[in-house]
CSV table of C-alpha atoms in Angstrom, one decimal:
chain,number,residue,atom,x,y,z
A,1,MET,CA,0.0,0.0,0.0
A,2,SER,CA,3.1,2.3,0.2
A,3,HIS,CA,2.5,3.8,-3.3
A,4,TYR,CA,-0.9,5.2,-2.2
A,5,LYS,CA,-1.2,8.7,-0.6
A,6,ARG,CA,-2.4,9.1,2.9
A,7,TYR,CA,-4.6,11.9,4.2
A,8,PRO,CA,-2.9,15.0,5.7
A,9,ALA,CA,-4.5,14.8,9.1
A,10,TYR,CA,-6.1,12.0,11.2
A,11,LYS,CA,-8.2,11.7,14.4
A,12,ASP,CA,-9.1,8.8,16.6
A,13,SER,CA,-12.3,7.1,15.4
A,14,GLY,CA,-13.1,5.6,18.9
A,15,VAL,CA,-13.7,2.2,17.2
A,16,GLU,CA,-11.0,-0.4,17.9
A,17,TRP,CA,-11.2,-2.2,14.5
A,18,ILE,CA,-11.1,1.1,12.5
A,19,GLY,CA,-8.4,3.0,14.3
A,20,LYS,CA,-7.6,6.5,13.2
A,21,VAL,CA,-9.6,8.1,10.4
A,22,PRO,CA,-9.2,11.3,8.3
A,23,GLU,CA,-9.9,14.4,10.3
A,24,HIS,CA,-12.9,15.4,8.2
A,25,TRP,CA,-14.7,12.0,8.2
A,26,GLU,CA,-17.6,11.1,10.4
A,27,VAL,CA,-18.0,7.9,12.4
A,28,LYS,CA,-21.7,6.9,12.7
A,29,ARG,CA,-23.9,3.9,13.1
A,30,LEU,CA,-24.9,2.2,9.9
A,31,ARG,CA,-28.6,2.5,10.7
A,32,HIS,CA,-28.3,6.3,10.2
A,33,ALA,CA,-27.0,5.8,6.6
A,34,ALA,CA,-28.9,2.8,5.3
A,35,ALA,CA,-32.2,1.0,5.8
A,36,LEU,CA,-32.0,-2.7,6.8
A,37,ASN,CA,-34.1,-5.3,5.1
A,38,PRO,CA,-36.7,-3.0,3.5
A,39,ALA,CA,-40.2,-4.6,3.1
A,40,PRO,CA,-41.7,-5.1,-0.4
A,41,GLU,CA,-44.9,-3.4,-1.6
A,42,TRP,CA,-46.8,-6.5,-2.5
A,43,ARG,CA,-49.6,-4.8,-4.3
A,44,GLU,CA,-47.2,-2.9,-6.5
A,45,LEU,CA,-45.2,-6.1,-7.3
A,46,GLU,CA,-48.5,-8.0,-8.1
A,47,ARG,CA,-49.4,-5.2,-10.5
A,48,GLN,CA,-46.1,-5.3,-12.4
A,49,GLN,CA,-45.5,-9.0,-13.1
A,50,THR,CA,-46.1,-12.6,-11.9
A,51,GLU,CA,-42.5,-13.7,-11.6
A,52,TYR,CA,-39.3,-12.0,-10.5
A,53,PRO,CA,-35.5,-12.5,-10.6
A,54,PHE,CA,-34.3,-14.9,-7.9
A,55,LEU,CA,-30.8,-15.2,-6.4
A,56,PRO,CA,-29.8,-18.5,-4.8
A,57,MET,CA,-26.6,-18.3,-2.8
A,58,GLU,CA,-24.5,-19.7,-5.7
A,59,ALA,CA,-25.6,-16.8,-7.9
A,60,ILE,CA,-23.7,-14.4,-5.7
A,61,GLY,CA,-19.9,-14.1,-6.0
A,62,GLU,CA,-17.1,-13.2,-3.6
A,63,ALA,CA,-16.0,-10.2,-5.7
A,64,GLY,CA,-19.3,-8.5,-6.3
A,65,GLU,CA,-20.5,-10.8,-9.2
A,66,LEU,CA,-24.2,-11.5,-9.7
A,67,ASP,CA,-26.1,-13.9,-11.9
A,68,VAL,CA,-29.6,-12.4,-12.1
A,69,ASN,CA,-31.0,-14.9,-14.7
A,70,GLY,CA,-32.8,-17.0,-12.2
A,71,ARG,CA,-36.6,-16.6,-11.9
A,72,LYS,CA,-39.3,-17.6,-9.4
A,73,PRO,CA,-43.1,-17.0,-9.3
A,74,LEU,CA,-44.2,-14.2,-7.0
A,75,ASP,CA,-46.5,-16.6,-5.2
A,76,GLU,CA,-43.5,-18.7,-4.1
A,77,CYS,CA,-41.5,-15.6,-3.1
A,78,ARG,CA,-44.2,-14.8,-0.5
A,79,SER,CA,-43.1,-17.7,1.6
A,80,GLY,CA,-40.2,-16.0,3.3
A,81,TYR,CA,-37.5,-15.2,0.7
A,82,THR,CA,-35.4,-12.1,1.0
A,83,TYR,CA,-36.7,-9.1,-1.0
A,84,PHE,CA,-34.5,-6.5,-2.6
A,85,ALA,CA,-34.6,-3.8,-5.3
A,86,GLU,CA,-32.3,-2.4,-8.0
A,87,GLY,CA,-29.4,-0.6,-6.2
A,88,ASP,CA,-29.7,-2.3,-2.9
A,89,VAL,CA,-26.6,-3.9,-1.3
A,90,VAL,CA,-26.8,-7.5,-0.3
A,91,TYR,CA,-24.4,-9.8,1.6
A,92,ALA,CA,-24.5,-13.4,2.8
A,93,LYS,CA,-25.1,-13.4,6.6
A,94,VAL,CA,-24.3,-17.1,7.2
A,95,THR,CA,-21.0,-18.8,7.7
A,96,PRO,CA,-18.7,-19.4,5.8
A,97,CYS,CA,-20.3,-17.3,3.0
A,98,PHE,CA,-20.1,-14.1,5.1
A,99,GLU,CA,-16.4,-14.5,5.9
A,100,ASN,CA,-15.7,-15.3,2.3
A,101,GLY,CA,-17.1,-12.0,1.1
A,102,LYS,CA,-20.2,-13.0,-0.7
A,103,GLY,CA,-22.2,-9.8,-1.5
A,104,ALA,CA,-22.9,-7.3,-4.3
A,105,VAL,CA,-24.7,-4.2,-5.3
A,106,ILE,CA,-27.9,-5.4,-7.0
A,107,ARG,CA,-27.8,-4.4,-10.7
A,108,GLY,CA,-29.6,-5.5,-13.8
A,109,LEU,CA,-32.9,-6.7,-12.3
A,110,GLU,CA,-35.6,-7.0,-14.8
A,111,GLY,CA,-38.5,-5.0,-13.4
A,112,GLY,CA,-36.3,-3.5,-10.7
A,113,HIS,CA,-37.2,-5.9,-8.0
A,114,GLY,CA,-36.2,-9.4,-7.0
A,115,PHE,CA,-35.9,-12.1,-4.3
A,116,GLY,CA,-33.2,-14.4,-3.0
A,117,THR,CA,-32.1,-16.9,-0.4
A,118,THR,CA,-33.2,-16.2,3.2
A,119,GLU,CA,-29.5,-16.1,4.1
A,120,LEU,CA,-29.1,-12.6,2.7
A,121,THR,CA,-29.1,-9.3,4.5
A,122,VAL,CA,-30.2,-6.3,2.5
A,123,LEU,CA,-29.1,-2.7,3.0
A,124,ARG,CA,-30.7,0.2,1.1
A,125,ALA,CA,-28.6,3.4,1.0
A,126,THR,CA,-30.4,6.4,2.4
A,127,ALA,CA,-27.5,8.7,3.3
A,128,ILE,CA,-24.5,7.0,1.7
A,129,ASP,CA,-23.3,6.1,-1.8
A,130,ARG,CA,-24.4,2.5,-2.6
A,131,ASP,CA,-21.0,1.5,-4.0
A,132,TYR,CA,-19.2,2.9,-1.0
A,133,LEU,CA,-21.7,1.0,1.2
A,134,TYR,CA,-20.9,-2.3,-0.6
A,135,ALA,CA,-17.2,-1.6,-0.1
A,136,LEU,CA,-17.9,-1.1,3.6
A,137,THR,CA,-19.7,-4.4,3.9
A,138,PHE,CA,-16.9,-6.2,2.1
A,139,ALA,CA,-14.0,-4.8,4.1
A,140,ASP,CA,-12.3,-6.8,6.9
A,141,SER,CA,-13.2,-3.9,9.2
A,142,PHE,CA,-16.8,-5.1,8.8
A,143,ARG,CA,-16.4,-8.8,8.3
A,144,ARG,CA,-14.1,-9.6,11.2
A,145,PRO,CA,-16.2,-8.0,13.9
A,146,GLY,CA,-19.3,-9.3,12.2
A,147,ALA,CA,-18.0,-12.9,12.3
A,148,SER,CA,-17.2,-12.5,16.1
A,149,GLU,CA,-20.8,-11.5,16.7
A,150,MET,CA,-22.4,-14.5,14.9
A,151,LEU,CA,-25.1,-16.4,16.6
A,152,GLY,CA,-25.9,-20.1,16.2
A,153,SER,CA,-23.9,-23.3,16.1
A,154,GLY,CA,-21.7,-25.2,13.7
A,155,GLY,CA,-22.4,-24.3,10.0
A,156,LEU,CA,-25.5,-22.3,10.8
A,157,LYS,CA,-24.0,-19.3,12.5
A,158,ARG,CA,-25.4,-16.0,11.2
A,159,VAL,CA,-24.6,-12.3,11.6
A,160,PRO,CA,-27.5,-10.7,13.6
A,161,ASP,CA,-29.3,-7.7,12.3
A,162,GLU,CA,-28.5,-5.8,15.5
A,163,PHE,CA,-24.8,-5.9,14.7
A,164,VAL,CA,-25.4,-4.3,11.3
A,165,ARG,CA,-27.7,-1.6,12.8
A,166,ASN,CA,-25.2,-0.6,15.4
A,167,TYR,CA,-22.0,-1.0,13.3
A,168,ARG,CA,-20.0,2.2,13.5
A,169,ALA,CA,-18.6,3.0,10.0
A,170,ALA,CA,-16.1,5.6,8.9
A,171,ILE,CA,-18.0,7.8,6.4
A,172,PRO,CA,-16.5,10.6,4.3
A,173,PRO,CA,-18.5,13.4,2.5
A,174,ILE,CA,-20.8,12.0,-0.3
A,175,ALA,CA,-18.6,13.3,-3.1
A,176,GLU,CA,-15.6,11.7,-1.6
A,177,GLN,CA,-17.5,8.4,-1.2
A,178,CYS,CA,-18.2,8.4,-4.9
A,179,ALA,CA,-14.6,9.1,-5.7
A,180,ILE,CA,-13.3,6.3,-3.4
A,181,ALA,CA,-15.8,3.9,-4.9
A,182,ALA,CA,-14.7,4.8,-8.4
A,183,GLY,CA,-11.1,4.4,-7.4
A,184,LEU,CA,-11.8,1.0,-5.9
A,185,ASP,CA,-13.6,0.0,-9.2
A,186,ARG,CA,-10.5,0.9,-11.1
A,187,GLU,CA,-8.0,-0.7,-8.9
A,188,THR,CA,-9.9,-3.9,-8.1
A,189,ALA,CA,-10.6,-4.4,-11.9
A,190,ARG,CA,-6.9,-4.7,-12.5
A,191,ILE,CA,-6.6,-7.3,-9.7
A,192,ASP,CA,-9.7,-9.1,-10.8
A,193,ALA,CA,-8.3,-9.3,-14.4
A,194,LEU,CA,-5.1,-11.0,-13.0
A,195,ILE,CA,-7.1,-13.4,-10.9
A,196,ALA,CA,-9.3,-14.3,-13.9
A,197,LYS,CA,-6.2,-14.9,-16.0
A,198,LYS,CA,-4.6,-17.1,-13.4
A,199,THR,CA,-7.9,-19.0,-12.8
A,200,ARG,CA,-8.2,-19.7,-16.5
A,201,PHE,CA,-4.6,-21.0,-16.5
A,202,ILE,CA,-5.4,-23.5,-13.7
A,203,GLU,CA,-8.5,-24.6,-15.7
A,204,LEU,CA,-6.3,-25.1,-18.8
A,205,LEU,CA,-3.8,-27.0,-16.7
A,206,LYS,CA,-6.5,-29.4,-15.4
A,207,GLU,CA,-7.7,-29.9,-19.0
A,208,LYS,CA,-4.2,-30.6,-20.1
A,209,ARG,CA,-3.7,-33.1,-17.3
A,210,GLN,CA,-6.9,-34.9,-18.1
A,211,ALA,CA,-6.0,-35.1,-21.8
A,212,LEU,CA,-2.6,-36.5,-20.8
A,213,ILE,CA,-4.2,-39.2,-18.6
A,214,THR,CA,-6.8,-40.0,-21.3
A,215,HIS,CA,-4.2,-40.5,-24.0
A,216,ALA,CA,-1.8,-42.5,-21.7
A,217,VAL,CA,-4.5,-45.0,-20.5
A,218,THR,CA,-6.1,-45.5,-23.9
A,219,LYS,CA,-3.2,-45.1,-26.4
A,220,GLY,CA,-0.1,-45.7,-24.3
A,221,LEU,CA,3.2,-43.9,-24.2
A,222,ASP,CA,4.8,-45.1,-27.5
A,223,PRO,CA,3.8,-42.8,-30.4
A,224,ASN,CA,5.0,-45.3,-32.9
A,225,VAL,CA,3.1,-48.4,-31.6
A,226,LYS,CA,0.8,-50.2,-34.1
A,227,MET,CA,-2.9,-49.6,-33.4
A,228,LYS,CA,-6.0,-51.7,-33.7
A,229,ASP,CA,-9.7,-51.0,-33.5
A,230,SER,CA,-10.9,-51.9,-30.0
A,231,GLY,CA,-14.4,-52.6,-31.1
A,232,VAL,CA,-15.7,-50.4,-28.3
A,233,GLU,CA,-17.0,-47.0,-29.4
A,234,TRP,CA,-15.9,-45.0,-26.4
A,235,ILE,CA,-12.4,-46.4,-26.4
A,236,GLY,CA,-11.6,-46.2,-30.2
A,237,GLU,CA,-8.2,-47.5,-31.3
A,238,VAL,CA,-5.8,-49.0,-28.9
A,239,PRO,CA,-2.3,-50.4,-29.2
A,240,GLU,CA,-2.4,-53.8,-31.0
A,241,HIS,CA,-0.9,-55.8,-28.1
A,242,TRP,CA,-3.4,-54.4,-25.5
A,243,GLU,CA,-6.4,-56.5,-24.3
A,244,VAL,CA,-9.9,-55.3,-24.5
A,245,CYS,CA,-12.3,-57.0,-22.1
A,246,ARG,CA,-15.1,-56.7,-19.6
A,247,LEU,CA,-14.4,-55.5,-16.1
A,248,GLY,CA,-16.0,-58.8,-15.0
A,249,SER,CA,-13.1,-60.7,-16.5
A,250,LEU,CA,-10.6,-58.6,-14.4
A,251,TYR,CA,-12.4,-58.4,-11.1
A,252,ARG,CA,-14.7,-60.4,-8.9
A,253,GLU,CA,-17.0,-58.8,-6.3
A,254,ALA,CA,-15.6,-59.2,-2.7
A,255,VAL,CA,-17.8,-59.2,0.4
A,256,ARG,CA,-15.6,-59.5,3.4
A,257,THR,CA,-16.6,-59.1,7.1
A,258,GLY,CA,-15.2,-55.9,8.6
A,259,ASP,CA,-12.3,-56.0,11.1
A,260,PRO,CA,-13.1,-53.6,14.0
A,261,SER,CA,-9.4,-52.6,14.3
A,262,LEU,CA,-9.3,-51.2,10.8
A,263,PRO,CA,-10.0,-47.5,9.8
A,264,ILE,CA,-13.3,-46.6,8.1
A,265,LEU,CA,-12.3,-45.1,4.7
A,266,SER,CA,-14.4,-42.8,2.6
A,267,ILE,CA,-14.7,-42.2,-1.1
A,268,SER,CA,-15.0,-38.7,-2.7
A,269,ILE,CA,-15.9,-37.7,-6.2
A,270,HIS,CA,-12.6,-35.9,-6.9
A,271,ASP,CA,-10.0,-37.7,-4.7
A,272,GLY,CA,-11.1,-41.3,-4.8
A,273,ILE,CA,-10.6,-43.4,-1.6
A,274,THR,CA,-8.9,-42.0,1.4
A,275,ASP,CA,-5.8,-43.7,2.9
A,276,ASP,CA,-7.0,-43.2,6.5
A,277,GLU,CA,-10.0,-42.4,8.6
A,278,LEU,CA,-11.2,-38.8,8.5
A,279,ALA,CA,-11.8,-37.1,11.8
A,280,PRO,CA,-15.4,-35.8,12.1
A,281,GLU,CA,-14.3,-32.2,11.8
A,282,ASP,CA,-12.5,-32.9,8.6
A,283,ARG,CA,-15.5,-34.3,6.8
A,284,ASP,CA,-17.3,-32.2,4.2
A,285,ARG,CA,-20.5,-33.3,5.7
A,286,GLN,CA,-21.6,-35.4,8.7
A,287,ILE,CA,-22.0,-39.0,7.7
A,288,TYR,CA,-23.9,-41.5,9.8
A,289,GLN,CA,-21.6,-44.2,11.0
A,290,ILE,CA,-22.7,-47.7,12.2
A,291,GLU,CA,-21.3,-48.5,15.6
A,292,ASP,CA,-20.6,-52.1,14.8
A,293,ARG,CA,-17.6,-52.1,12.5
A,294,THR,CA,-18.1,-55.7,11.5
A,295,LYS,CA,-21.1,-54.5,9.5
A,296,TYR,CA,-18.7,-52.7,7.1
A,297,LYS,CA,-17.0,-54.3,4.1
A,298,ARG,CA,-13.3,-54.9,4.4
A,299,VAL,CA,-11.0,-53.6,1.6
A,300,ARG,CA,-7.4,-54.6,0.8
A,301,PRO,CA,-4.7,-52.8,-1.2
A,302,ASN,CA,-5.3,-53.0,-4.9
A,303,ASP,CA,-9.1,-53.5,-4.5
A,304,LEU,CA,-11.4,-51.2,-6.5
A,305,ALA,CA,-14.3,-49.7,-4.4
A,306,TYR,CA,-17.1,-47.5,-5.5
A,307,ASN,CA,-20.2,-45.8,-4.2
A,308,MET,CA,-23.1,-47.2,-6.2
A,309,MET,CA,-25.1,-44.0,-6.2
A,310,ARG,CA,-22.3,-41.7,-7.2
A,311,ALA,CA,-19.9,-43.9,-9.2
A,312,TRP,CA,-20.9,-42.1,-12.5
A,313,GLN,CA,-19.9,-38.8,-10.8
A,314,GLY,CA,-16.4,-40.1,-9.8
A,315,ALA,CA,-17.0,-41.7,-6.4
A,316,PHE,CA,-14.7,-44.7,-6.8
A,317,GLY,CA,-11.0,-45.4,-6.3
A,318,ALA,CA,-8.2,-47.9,-6.0
A,319,VAL,CA,-7.5,-48.9,-2.4
A,320,ALA,CA,-4.0,-48.3,-1.0
A,321,VAL,CA,-4.4,-49.6,2.6
A,322,ASP,CA,-6.3,-52.2,4.6
A,323,GLY,CA,-9.5,-50.7,5.8
A,324,LEU,CA,-13.3,-50.6,5.9
A,325,VAL,CA,-15.9,-49.1,3.6
A,326,SER,CA,-19.6,-48.6,3.8
A,327,PRO,CA,-21.7,-51.7,3.4
A,328,ALA,CA,-23.5,-49.8,0.6
A,329,TYR,CA,-20.4,-49.7,-1.5
A,330,VAL,CA,-19.2,-52.3,-4.0
A,331,VAL,CA,-15.8,-53.8,-3.5
A,332,ALA,CA,-14.1,-55.4,-6.5
A,333,GLU,CA,-11.0,-57.7,-6.1
A,334,PRO,CA,-8.6,-58.3,-9.0
A,335,SER,CA,-8.9,-61.8,-10.4
A,336,GLY,CA,-5.2,-61.8,-11.6
A,337,GLU,CA,-2.3,-59.4,-11.9
A,338,LEU,CA,-3.6,-55.9,-12.4
A,339,ARG,CA,-3.0,-52.4,-11.2
A,340,SER,CA,-6.3,-51.0,-9.9
A,341,THR,CA,-4.8,-47.5,-9.9
A,342,TYR,CA,-4.5,-47.9,-13.7
A,343,ILE,CA,-8.2,-48.9,-14.0
A,344,GLU,CA,-9.1,-45.9,-11.8
A,345,ASN,CA,-7.3,-43.5,-14.1
A,346,LEU,CA,-9.0,-45.1,-17.1
A,347,LEU,CA,-12.5,-44.9,-15.5
A,348,ARG,CA,-11.9,-41.2,-14.7
A,349,THR,CA,-11.6,-40.3,-18.4
A,350,PRO,CA,-14.7,-38.3,-19.6
A,351,MET,CA,-15.7,-41.1,-22.0
A,352,ALA,CA,-15.6,-43.7,-19.3
A,353,VAL,CA,-17.6,-41.5,-16.9
A,354,GLU,CA,-20.3,-41.1,-19.5
A,355,GLU,CA,-20.3,-44.9,-20.0
A,356,MET,CA,-20.7,-45.5,-16.3
A,357,ARG,CA,-23.6,-43.1,-16.3
A,358,ARG,CA,-25.2,-45.0,-19.2
A,359,PHE,CA,-24.9,-48.3,-17.3
A,360,SER,CA,-26.4,-46.8,-14.1
A,361,ARG,CA,-30.0,-47.4,-13.4
A,362,GLY,CA,-32.5,-45.0,-11.8
A,363,ILE,CA,-35.3,-42.5,-12.6
A,364,ALA,CA,-33.3,-39.4,-11.9
A,365,ASP,CA,-29.6,-38.4,-11.5
A,366,PHE,CA,-29.8,-38.4,-7.7
A,367,ARG,CA,-31.2,-41.9,-7.8
A,368,MET,CA,-28.9,-43.4,-10.3
A,369,ARG,CA,-27.1,-46.6,-9.1
A,370,LEU,CA,-24.3,-48.6,-10.8
A,371,TYR,CA,-25.0,-52.2,-9.7
A,372,TRP,CA,-22.2,-54.8,-9.8
A,373,GLU,CA,-24.0,-56.7,-12.6
A,374,TYR,CA,-23.8,-53.7,-14.8
A,375,PHE,CA,-20.4,-52.4,-13.7
A,376,ARG,CA,-18.8,-55.8,-14.6
A,377,ASP,CA,-20.2,-55.5,-18.2
A,378,LEU,CA,-18.2,-52.3,-18.8
A,379,HIS,CA,-15.5,-52.8,-21.5
A,380,VAL,CA,-12.0,-51.5,-20.8
A,381,CYS,CA,-8.6,-51.6,-22.5
A,382,VAL,CA,-5.7,-53.1,-20.5
A,383,PRO,CA,-1.9,-53.1,-21.4
A,384,PRO,CA,0.5,-55.8,-20.0
A,385,LEU,CA,1.3,-55.3,-16.3
A,386,ASP,CA,4.8,-53.9,-16.9
A,387,GLU,CA,3.3,-51.3,-19.3
A,388,GLN,CA,0.7,-50.4,-16.7
A,389,ASP,CA,3.5,-49.6,-14.3
A,390,GLU,CA,5.3,-47.5,-16.9
A,391,ILE,CA,2.2,-45.5,-17.6
A,392,LEU,CA,1.5,-45.0,-13.9
A,393,VAL,CA,5.1,-43.8,-13.2
A,394,ASP,CA,4.9,-41.4,-16.2
A,395,LEU,CA,1.6,-40.0,-15.1
A,396,SER,CA,2.8,-39.6,-11.5
A,397,HIS,CA,5.9,-37.6,-12.6
A,398,ARG,CA,4.2,-35.4,-15.1
A,399,GLY,CA,1.1,-35.0,-12.9
A,400,ALA,CA,3.3,-33.9,-10.0
A,401,ARG,CA,4.9,-31.2,-12.1
A,402,MET,CA,1.5,-29.9,-13.1
A,403,GLU,CA,0.2,-30.1,-9.6
A,404,ARG,CA,3.1,-28.0,-8.3
A,405,LEU,CA,2.5,-25.4,-11.0
A,406,GLY,CA,-1.2,-25.3,-10.1
A,407,GLU,CA,-0.4,-25.0,-6.4
A,408,THR,CA,2.0,-22.1,-7.1
A,409,THR,CA,-0.7,-20.4,-9.2
A,410,GLU,CA,-3.3,-21.0,-6.5
A,411,ARG,CA,-1.1,-19.3,-3.9
A,412,SER,CA,-0.6,-16.3,-6.2
A,413,ILE,CA,-4.4,-16.0,-6.5
A,414,THR,CA,-4.8,-16.2,-2.7
A,415,LEU,CA,-2.2,-13.3,-2.4
A,416,LEU,CA,-4.1,-11.3,-5.0
A,417,LYS,CA,-7.4,-11.8,-3.2
A,418,GLU,CA,-5.7,-10.7,0.1
A,419,ARG,CA,-4.3,-7.7,-1.6
A,420,ARG,CA,-7.8,-6.8,-3.0
A,421,SER,CA,-9.4,-7.2,0.4
A,422,ALA,CA,-6.6,-5.1,2.1
A,423,LEU,CA,-7.0,-2.4,-0.5
A,424,ILE,CA,-10.8,-2.1,0.1
A,425,THR,CA,-10.3,-2.1,3.9
A,426,ALA,CA,-7.6,0.6,3.7
A,427,ALA,CA,-9.8,2.8,1.4
A,428,VAL,CA,-13.0,2.7,3.6
A,429,THR,CA,-11.1,3.2,6.8
A,430,GLY,CA,-9.2,6.2,5.4
A,431,LYS,CA,-5.7,4.6,5.6
A,432,ILE,CA,-5.2,5.6,1.9
A,433,ASP,CA,-6.6,8.4,-0.2
A,434,LEU,CA,-8.1,6.8,-3.3
A,435,ALA,CA,-10.2,9.9,-3.9
A,436,CYS,CA,-7.1,11.8,-4.7
A,437,GLY,CA,-5.4,9.1,-6.6
A,438,TYR,CA,-2.0,7.6,-5.7
A,439,ASN,CA,1.6,8.4,-6.2
A,440,ALA,CA,2.9,7.0,-9.5
């Protein structure tokens, strides 16, 4: 922040989390500058139209982005959803969305009115610039004390309305507010452009890695190898010496009684099967566990296990350690020499995922199940064992390089987001003078 100008004179704000503010700024409670959760005029809304824009939580970004394309009938909106109008400021009041900065100035509403998730708080500017108000609610000087005042338990903690009403904000004259907001738009746009560029790079890196895996597990590593038609549409041509067969000829279903001394392993869509038991606080969601561990299925290294309901989404993996899995999972044991990690890589290719979806049975996506009798009929291509090992080593080395590059890029994105947040906080607490520009 050293290249930005400071104001010539400061005074104590009397607020611990704000500190000193420019001498000519006011410090006042937010209720004197904005109306909290304004009520809708139902008769006027009924007169205008029968459905309105609707914002679920996922339609609100962490950098002021909005997707206002969702719609909901007005009759449904009466049941307790949050009302807002064009120009209002909204922010997520529930953890962790509040801490992550979800919020925006409402813009682009068809009809000028809309509704959203009940987990939104709405502020309507009455004596403050709306863009400056949004910056205030995004700043750490608002989010940190707000998070400390949350009420509730676990993942349902919320910032109470009383905190917002009584929040003491540093507020400059209106013309200066507008100039600060314009300066923040300019400066954050540069940061956001860098973040978008780096985010796109990570996406391309993931696509490249998937293409690398797909080619390796369906075509091999030798570019000069003689090819043959696999006879399977989703596989296409494969090296001539590879085998094309049903999974049922490579695996048999294994149902082993659980050993109480072994850890309970879990399967995730993106990461496959864990190598140890997750602590309750590390789980993405609370999962009911049976007390009697003998009811679980035992898995051994090199088994392939999958969640019947979510296999087509990627919930499967090669087992690396002795452990237990849910009795609702399917466990497959190799019938001969085979690397299940190779099969996992093959089944994670986009074409194989679609094939697993095609073989799953159910009336809707959330009810689709891949039963063993259908899973075993899936055709795969398999190289000799030594070539499986070569492919896995190659993928491990090249994948690790890409992963390191991705992690480095992710860290740089985190630093840019921290810089963005620090800039906004410094601007709305008067630590830098964005209204006057900055030193070149």
